[in-house]
């Protein structure tokens, strides 16, 4: 376990020494949030599919003996 903690300390030391370089590299990805709003319109149409499955034909329910969604009594 001491060896693992030593590696962590070395990694932290390297990160502190070159932290400025890493921060400059991380700044360009900031434009990525602009792509996030494109995901929000995809979430908005979800309420429509939830309303479509609700209307089930009542006639099928009357003839559905095992409640599998299909009429089991055939005339």
XYZ file of N, CA and C in Angstrom:
225
model
N 0.827 -1.192 0.000
C 0.000 0.000 0.000
C 0.866 1.248 0.000
N 2.020 1.169 0.626
C 2.895 2.342 0.635
C 3.376 2.656 -0.775
N 3.632 1.614 -1.558
C 4.070 1.863 -2.935
C 2.991 2.567 -3.742
N 1.744 2.159 -3.527
C 0.646 2.802 -4.253
C 0.503 4.260 -3.870
N 0.637 4.549 -2.575
C 0.521 5.945 -2.151
C 1.685 6.765 -2.694
N 2.864 6.139 -2.806
C 4.012 6.858 -3.371
C 3.763 7.230 -4.823
N 3.178 6.299 -5.575
C 2.871 6.610 -6.976
C 1.850 7.737 -7.058
N 0.903 7.730 -6.148
C -0.102 8.800 -6.153
C 0.561 10.138 -5.847
N 1.482 10.147 -4.878
C 2.169 11.397 -4.547
C 3.001 11.878 -5.728
N 3.664 10.955 -6.426
C 4.463 11.347 -7.600
C 3.544 11.923 -8.675
N 2.401 11.270 -8.880
C 1.461 11.763 -9.888
C 0.965 13.159 -9.513
N 0.672 13.354 -8.238
C 0.228 14.684 -7.801
C 1.332 15.714 -7.990
N 2.587 15.322 -7.701
C 3.705 16.249 -7.888
C 3.862 16.640 -9.344
N 3.757 15.657 -10.238
C 3.868 15.970 -11.674
C 2.710 16.870 -12.092
N 1.523 16.574 -11.574
C 0.361 17.383 -11.939
C 0.520 18.817 -11.454
N 1.104 18.980 -10.250
C 1.309 20.332 -9.719
C 2.371 21.061 -10.539
N 3.441 20.336 -10.912
C 4.507 20.989 -11.682
C 4.000 21.414 -13.057
N 3.244 20.535 -13.710
C 2.770 20.842 -15.065
C 1.280 21.177 -15.068
N 0.761 21.576 -13.927
C -0.666 21.873 -13.845
C -1.078 22.993 -14.778
N -0.220 23.995 -14.940
C -0.565 25.097 -15.830
C -0.764 24.626 -17.260
N 0.088 23.692 -17.708
C -0.053 23.191 -19.078
C -1.354 22.409 -19.232
N -1.713 21.614 -18.219
C -2.944 20.842 -18.325
C -4.157 21.767 -18.341
N -4.087 22.836 -17.559
C -5.222 23.754 -17.523
C -5.403 24.436 -18.875
N -4.297 24.773 -19.534
C -4.430 25.420 -20.840
C -5.012 24.446 -21.852
N -4.718 23.161 -21.706
C -5.271 22.177 -22.645
C -6.750 21.956 -22.370
N -7.166 22.075 -21.103
C -8.566 21.837 -20.782
C -9.461 23.015 -21.167
N -8.894 24.203 -21.368
C -9.744 25.345 -21.675
C -10.419 25.238 -23.048
N -9.776 24.723 -24.108
C -10.475 24.653 -25.399
C -11.741 23.803 -25.385
N -11.843 22.716 -24.599
C -13.085 21.937 -24.639
C -14.316 22.686 -24.137
N -14.174 23.911 -23.644
C -15.337 24.653 -23.166
C -16.410 24.819 -24.240
N -16.071 24.952 -25.528
C -17.140 25.060 -26.535
C -18.052 23.842 -26.590
N -17.687 22.727 -25.983
C -18.537 21.536 -26.037
C -19.925 21.782 -25.437
N -20.097 22.603 -24.390
C -21.458 22.841 -23.897
C -22.399 23.383 -24.965
N -21.874 23.990 -26.027
C -22.755 24.468 -27.091
C -23.451 23.290 -27.754
N -22.816 22.116 -27.782
C -23.461 20.953 -28.375
C -24.500 20.366 -27.425
N -24.398 20.658 -26.125
C -25.351 20.111 -25.163
C -26.784 20.581 -25.449
N -27.029 21.858 -25.784
C -28.406 22.272 -26.082
C -29.039 21.473 -27.209
N -28.231 20.904 -28.112
C -28.820 20.104 -29.186
C -29.454 18.840 -28.619
N -28.999 18.383 -27.443
C -29.578 17.177 -26.850
C -30.938 17.492 -26.224
N -31.138 18.718 -25.755
C -32.392 19.051 -25.083
C -33.607 18.911 -26.005
N -33.558 19.295 -27.280
C -34.745 19.102 -28.118
C -35.115 17.627 -28.255
N -34.133 16.732 -28.145
C -34.433 15.302 -28.268
C -35.222 14.836 -27.045
N -35.005 15.488 -25.903
C -35.708 15.077 -24.689
C -37.158 15.573 -24.715
N -37.423 16.686 -25.389
C -38.773 17.255 -25.383
C -39.797 16.345 -26.076
N -39.493 15.677 -27.192
C -40.535 14.864 -27.827
C -40.887 13.591 -27.060
N -40.186 13.298 -25.967
C -40.460 12.056 -25.241
C -41.889 11.996 -24.686
N -42.505 13.110 -24.239
C -43.874 12.983 -23.709
C -44.867 12.430 -24.719
N -44.658 12.631 -26.016
C -45.624 12.145 -26.997
C -45.675 10.617 -27.040
N -44.545 9.896 -27.031
C -44.640 8.428 -27.035
C -45.318 7.889 -25.777
N -45.169 8.567 -24.656
C -45.786 8.070 -23.427
C -47.307 8.132 -23.530
N -47.852 9.087 -24.277
C -49.302 9.202 -24.371
C -49.859 8.215 -25.397
N -49.064 7.794 -26.383
C -49.574 6.910 -27.432
C -49.884 5.501 -26.921
N -49.068 4.886 -26.057
C -49.396 3.516 -25.645
C -50.632 3.432 -24.747
N -51.035 4.537 -24.134
C -52.157 4.485 -23.195
C -53.462 4.062 -23.870
N -53.834 4.575 -25.053
C -55.127 4.151 -25.621
C -55.058 2.727 -26.160
N -55.493 1.756 -25.353
C -55.565 0.367 -25.824
C -57.004 0.079 -26.227
N -57.192 -0.699 -27.255
C -58.573 -1.009 -27.659
C -59.298 -1.786 -26.563
N -60.456 -1.273 -26.156
C -61.204 -1.939 -25.085
C -61.779 -3.264 -25.572
N -62.035 -3.377 -26.870
C -62.612 -4.620 -27.397
C -61.644 -5.780 -27.172
N -60.353 -5.528 -27.373
C -59.376 -6.598 -27.173
C -59.349 -7.005 -25.708
N -59.507 -6.057 -24.802
C -59.480 -6.398 -23.379
C -60.665 -7.295 -23.020
N -61.818 -7.052 -23.631
C -62.989 -7.870 -23.318
C -62.773 -9.319 -23.740
N -62.054 -9.527 -24.858
C -61.848 -10.881 -25.366
C -60.496 -11.450 -24.951
N -59.751 -10.693 -24.149
C -58.409 -11.145 -23.751
C -58.519 -11.895 -22.427
N -58.443 -13.231 -22.486
C -58.638 -14.033 -21.271
C -57.375 -14.116 -20.424
N -56.186 -14.149 -21.046
C -54.947 -14.279 -20.259
C -54.196 -12.954 -20.183
N -54.798 -11.847 -20.603
C -54.224 -10.498 -20.456
C -52.852 -10.382 -21.121
N -52.711 -10.961 -22.308
C -51.438 -10.834 -23.024
C -51.525 -9.759 -24.097
N -52.648 -9.085 -24.228
C -52.788 -8.023 -25.211
C -53.418 -8.483 -26.505
N -53.701 -9.781 -26.629
C -54.300 -10.299 -27.857
C -55.638 -10.969 -27.517
N -56.591 -10.848 -28.425
C -57.894 -11.470 -28.191
C -57.744 -12.984 -28.270
N -58.194 -13.669 -27.213
C -58.050 -15.125 -27.159
C -59.339 -15.838 -27.556
N -60.460 -15.135 -27.528
C -61.729 -15.759 -27.919
C -61.998 -15.375 -29.370
N -62.061 -16.345 -30.255
C -62.269 -16.093 -31.682
C -63.661 -16.594 -32.057
N -64.388 -15.760 -32.788
C -65.740 -16.143 -33.195
C -65.703 -16.938 -34.487
